Coordinates of C-alpha atoms in Angstrom, one line a residue:
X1 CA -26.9 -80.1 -87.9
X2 CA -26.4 -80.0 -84.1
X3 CA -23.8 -80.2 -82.2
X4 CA -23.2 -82.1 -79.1
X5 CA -21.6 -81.0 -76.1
X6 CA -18.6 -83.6 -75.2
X7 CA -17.5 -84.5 -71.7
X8 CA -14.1 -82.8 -72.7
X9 CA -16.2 -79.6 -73.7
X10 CA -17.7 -79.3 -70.0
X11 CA -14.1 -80.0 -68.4
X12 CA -12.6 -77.0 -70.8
X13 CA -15.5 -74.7 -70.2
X14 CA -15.4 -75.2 -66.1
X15 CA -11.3 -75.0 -66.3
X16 CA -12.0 -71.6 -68.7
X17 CA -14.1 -70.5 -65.6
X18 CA -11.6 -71.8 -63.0
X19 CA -8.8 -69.6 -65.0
X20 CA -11.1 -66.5 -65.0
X21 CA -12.0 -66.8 -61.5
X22 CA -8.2 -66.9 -60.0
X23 CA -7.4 -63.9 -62.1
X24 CA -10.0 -62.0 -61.0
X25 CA -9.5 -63.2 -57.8
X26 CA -5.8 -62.0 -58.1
X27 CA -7.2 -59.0 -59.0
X28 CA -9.5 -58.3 -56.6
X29 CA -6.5 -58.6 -53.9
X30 CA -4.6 -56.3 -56.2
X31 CA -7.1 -53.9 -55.5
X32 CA -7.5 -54.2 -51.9
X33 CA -3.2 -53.6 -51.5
X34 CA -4.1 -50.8 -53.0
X35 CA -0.6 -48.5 -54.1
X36 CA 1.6 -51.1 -52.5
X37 CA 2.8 -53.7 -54.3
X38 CA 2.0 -57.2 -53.2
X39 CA 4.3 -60.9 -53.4
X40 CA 3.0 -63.8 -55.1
X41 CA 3.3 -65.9 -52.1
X42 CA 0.6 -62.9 -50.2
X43 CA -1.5 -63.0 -52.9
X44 CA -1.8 -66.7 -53.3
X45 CA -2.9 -67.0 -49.2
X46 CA -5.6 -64.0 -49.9
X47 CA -6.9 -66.0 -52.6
X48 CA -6.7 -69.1 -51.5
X49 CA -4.6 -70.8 -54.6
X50 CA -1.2 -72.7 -54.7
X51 CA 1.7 -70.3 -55.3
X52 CA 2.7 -71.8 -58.4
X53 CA -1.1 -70.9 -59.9
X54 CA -0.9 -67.6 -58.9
X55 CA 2.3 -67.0 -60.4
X56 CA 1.3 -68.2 -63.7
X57 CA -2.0 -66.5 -63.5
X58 CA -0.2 -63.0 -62.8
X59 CA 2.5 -63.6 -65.7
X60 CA -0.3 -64.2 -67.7
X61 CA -1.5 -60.9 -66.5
X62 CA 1.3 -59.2 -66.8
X63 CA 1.7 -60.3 -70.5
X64 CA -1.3 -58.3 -71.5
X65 CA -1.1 -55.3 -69.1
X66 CA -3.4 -55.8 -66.3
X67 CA -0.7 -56.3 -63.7
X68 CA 2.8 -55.0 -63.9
X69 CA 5.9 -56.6 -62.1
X70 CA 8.4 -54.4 -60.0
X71 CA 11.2 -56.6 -58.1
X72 CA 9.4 -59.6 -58.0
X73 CA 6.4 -57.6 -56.8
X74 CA 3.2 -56.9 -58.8
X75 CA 0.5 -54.2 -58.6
X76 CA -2.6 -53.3 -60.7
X77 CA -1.2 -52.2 -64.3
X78 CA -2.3 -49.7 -67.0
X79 CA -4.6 -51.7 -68.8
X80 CA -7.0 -52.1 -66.2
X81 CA -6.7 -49.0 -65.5
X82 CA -8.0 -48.1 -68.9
X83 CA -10.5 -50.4 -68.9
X84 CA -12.1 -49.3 -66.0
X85 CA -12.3 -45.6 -67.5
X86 CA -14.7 -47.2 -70.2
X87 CA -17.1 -48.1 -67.6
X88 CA -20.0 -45.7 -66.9
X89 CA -22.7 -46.3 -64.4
X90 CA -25.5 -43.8 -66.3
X91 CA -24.5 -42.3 -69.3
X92 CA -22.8 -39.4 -68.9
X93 CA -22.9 -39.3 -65.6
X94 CA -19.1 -39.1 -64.6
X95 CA -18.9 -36.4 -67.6
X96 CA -21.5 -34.5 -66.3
X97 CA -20.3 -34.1 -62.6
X98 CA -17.0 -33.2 -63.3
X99 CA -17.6 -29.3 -63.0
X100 CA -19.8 -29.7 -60.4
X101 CA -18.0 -31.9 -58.4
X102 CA -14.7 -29.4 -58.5
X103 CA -17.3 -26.1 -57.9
X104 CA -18.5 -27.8 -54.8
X105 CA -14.8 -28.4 -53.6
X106 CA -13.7 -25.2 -54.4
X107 CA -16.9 -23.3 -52.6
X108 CA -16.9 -25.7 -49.4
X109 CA -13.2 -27.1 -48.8
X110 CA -15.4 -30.3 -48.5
X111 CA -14.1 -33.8 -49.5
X112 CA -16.8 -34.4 -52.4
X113 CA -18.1 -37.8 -53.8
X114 CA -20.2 -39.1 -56.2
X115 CA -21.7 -42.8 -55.8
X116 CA -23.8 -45.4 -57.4
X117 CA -25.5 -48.3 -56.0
X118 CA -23.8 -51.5 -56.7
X119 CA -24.6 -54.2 -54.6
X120 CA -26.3 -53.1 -51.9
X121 CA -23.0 -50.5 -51.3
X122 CA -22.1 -46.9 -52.2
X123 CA -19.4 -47.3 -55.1
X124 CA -17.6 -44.0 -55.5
X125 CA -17.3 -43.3 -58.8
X126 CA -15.8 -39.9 -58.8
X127 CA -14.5 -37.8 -56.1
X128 CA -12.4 -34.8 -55.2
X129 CA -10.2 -34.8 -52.4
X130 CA -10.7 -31.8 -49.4
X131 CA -10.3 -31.5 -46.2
X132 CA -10.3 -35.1 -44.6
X133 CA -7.9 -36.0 -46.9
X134 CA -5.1 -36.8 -44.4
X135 CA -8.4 -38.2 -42.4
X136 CA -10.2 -39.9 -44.4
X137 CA -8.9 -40.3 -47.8
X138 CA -11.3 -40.9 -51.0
X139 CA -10.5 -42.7 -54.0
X140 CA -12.5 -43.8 -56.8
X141 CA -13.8 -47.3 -56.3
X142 CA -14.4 -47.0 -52.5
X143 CA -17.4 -48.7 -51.3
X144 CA -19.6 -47.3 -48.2
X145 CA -22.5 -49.0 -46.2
X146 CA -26.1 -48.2 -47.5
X147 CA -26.4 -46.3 -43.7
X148 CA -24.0 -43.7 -44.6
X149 CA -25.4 -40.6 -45.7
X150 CA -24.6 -41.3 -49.3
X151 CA -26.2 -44.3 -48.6
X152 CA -29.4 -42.5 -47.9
X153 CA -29.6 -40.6 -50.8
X154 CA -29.1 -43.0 -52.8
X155 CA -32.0 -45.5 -51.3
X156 CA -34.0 -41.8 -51.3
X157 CA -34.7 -39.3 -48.4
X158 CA -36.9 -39.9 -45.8
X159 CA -37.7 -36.5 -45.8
X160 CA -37.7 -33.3 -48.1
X161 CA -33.9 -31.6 -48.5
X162 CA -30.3 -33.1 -47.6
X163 CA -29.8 -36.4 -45.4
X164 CA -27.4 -34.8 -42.5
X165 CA -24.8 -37.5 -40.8
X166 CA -23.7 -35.5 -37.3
X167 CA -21.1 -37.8 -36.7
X168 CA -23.4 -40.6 -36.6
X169 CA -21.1 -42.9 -38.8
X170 CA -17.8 -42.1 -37.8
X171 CA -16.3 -39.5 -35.3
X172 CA -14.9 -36.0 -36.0
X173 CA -16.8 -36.2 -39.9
X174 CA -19.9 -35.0 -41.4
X175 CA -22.1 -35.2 -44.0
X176 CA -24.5 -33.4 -45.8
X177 CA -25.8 -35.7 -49.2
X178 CA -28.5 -35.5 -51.6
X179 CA -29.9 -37.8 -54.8
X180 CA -28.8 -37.1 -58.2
X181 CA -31.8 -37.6 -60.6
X182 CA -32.2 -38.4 -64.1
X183 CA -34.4 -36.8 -66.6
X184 CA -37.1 -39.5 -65.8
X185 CA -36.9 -38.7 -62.7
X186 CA -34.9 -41.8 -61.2
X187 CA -32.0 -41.7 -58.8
X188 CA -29.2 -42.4 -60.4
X189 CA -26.4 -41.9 -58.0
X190 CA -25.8 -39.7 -54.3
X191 CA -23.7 -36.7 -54.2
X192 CA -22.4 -36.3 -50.8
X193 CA -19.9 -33.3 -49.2
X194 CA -17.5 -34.6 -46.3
X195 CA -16.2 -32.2 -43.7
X196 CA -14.9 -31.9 -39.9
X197 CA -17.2 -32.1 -37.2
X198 CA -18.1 -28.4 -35.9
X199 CA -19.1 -26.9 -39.0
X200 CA -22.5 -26.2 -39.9
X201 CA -24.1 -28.7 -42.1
X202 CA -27.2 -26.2 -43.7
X203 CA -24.9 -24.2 -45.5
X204 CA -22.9 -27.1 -46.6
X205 CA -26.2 -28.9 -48.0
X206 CA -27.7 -26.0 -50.0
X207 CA -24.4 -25.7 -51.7
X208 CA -24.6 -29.9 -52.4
X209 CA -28.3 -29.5 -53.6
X210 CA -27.0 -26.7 -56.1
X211 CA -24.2 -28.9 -57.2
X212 CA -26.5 -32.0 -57.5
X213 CA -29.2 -29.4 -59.2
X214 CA -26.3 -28.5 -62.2
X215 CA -25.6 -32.3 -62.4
X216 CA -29.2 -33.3 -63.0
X217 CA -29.6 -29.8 -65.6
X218 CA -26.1 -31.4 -67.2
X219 CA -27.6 -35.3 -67.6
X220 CA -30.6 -33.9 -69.3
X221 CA -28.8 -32.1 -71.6
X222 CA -26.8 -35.1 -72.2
X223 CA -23.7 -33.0 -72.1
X224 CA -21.2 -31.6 -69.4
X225 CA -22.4 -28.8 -66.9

């Protein structure tokens, strides 16, 4: 027999959504505090809710271990954390770059990322800190404009080889970058190698294209490089 929605049905269902959207929300300015802790009463202005919602929407987060309290503080807990580990953009993919990612720091000093496309940005998905570190920091989860380098790669060279960036994003970095393909031949994310402005950038990209090469060898393979 069918059932019929009830008017009480659509009010829970749009509250259910109204719940899920403040937590994320919550979430989402978690993230952008980054490793400092944030108060309820900063968190409810960056998400535009009344204090007292945010507060029971973060113990309710707290109570399953997506947020952890400190001091009347809170920050991004363990749980999330683990939960975002089980997300993987291409299969394998974060497997397979693992070695590669840590051979191209070690050969280049550069600071090396990997990125997918995710709404019409460059997510970072895995990186290894080098030498912009104190500069320009990377961390997993980083979004860059499609206009970047990595950006490039990932919407696919104009040209044959590496897409360069001389400074043409930011001052004092460059860029070398190059698409990482799939066995059918699809780009599937940008590999990119960060370093100070005055270094040459051809060396820097054949050793990116060899690291993007052993990532592409390890995705067919379906196993780590």
């Amino acid at each position: 027999m069918p059932t019929t929605k009830t008017a009480g049905d659509t009010c829970a269902a749009s509250r259910g959504r109204g719940v899920l959207e403040g937590a994320f929300a919550l979430l989402e300015a978690l993230r952008r505090h980054g490793d400092d802790a944030a108060g309820v009463t900063e968190l409810a202005q960056a998400c535009g809710v009344p204090k007292g919602t945010a507060h029971r929407l973060l113990d309710q987060l707290v109570a399953v271990g997506a947020v952890e309290r400190r001091d009347r503080r809170y920050r991004v807990g363990p749980q999330l954390y683990r939960l975002g580990l089980a997300w993987e953009p291409y299969p394998g993919l974060r497997a397979a770059a693992r070695l590669p990612l840590h051979r191209l720091r070690a050969a280049t000093g550069a600071s090396v990322l990997l990125v997918v496309m995710r709404e019409d940005q460059a997510l970072t998905v895995s990186s290894v800190p080098g030498e912009l570190e104190s500069v320009l920091p990377l961390r997993d989860g980083t979004a860059f404009r499609l206009d970047t380098a990595a950006g490039l790669a990932l919407r696919g060279p104009r040209g044959a080889g590496a897409v360069l960036d001389r400074e043409d994003v930011r001052a004092g970095v460059c860029c070398a970058a190059l698409p990482v393909r799939s066995p059918d031949g699809r780009t599937v994310a940008a590999l990119a190698a960060m370093v100070r402005a005055g270094r040459r950038l051809e060396p820097l990209a054949d050793a990116v294209a060899e690291a993007a090469g052993a990532l592409a060898r390890g995705l067919a393979r379906g196993l780590p490089v």
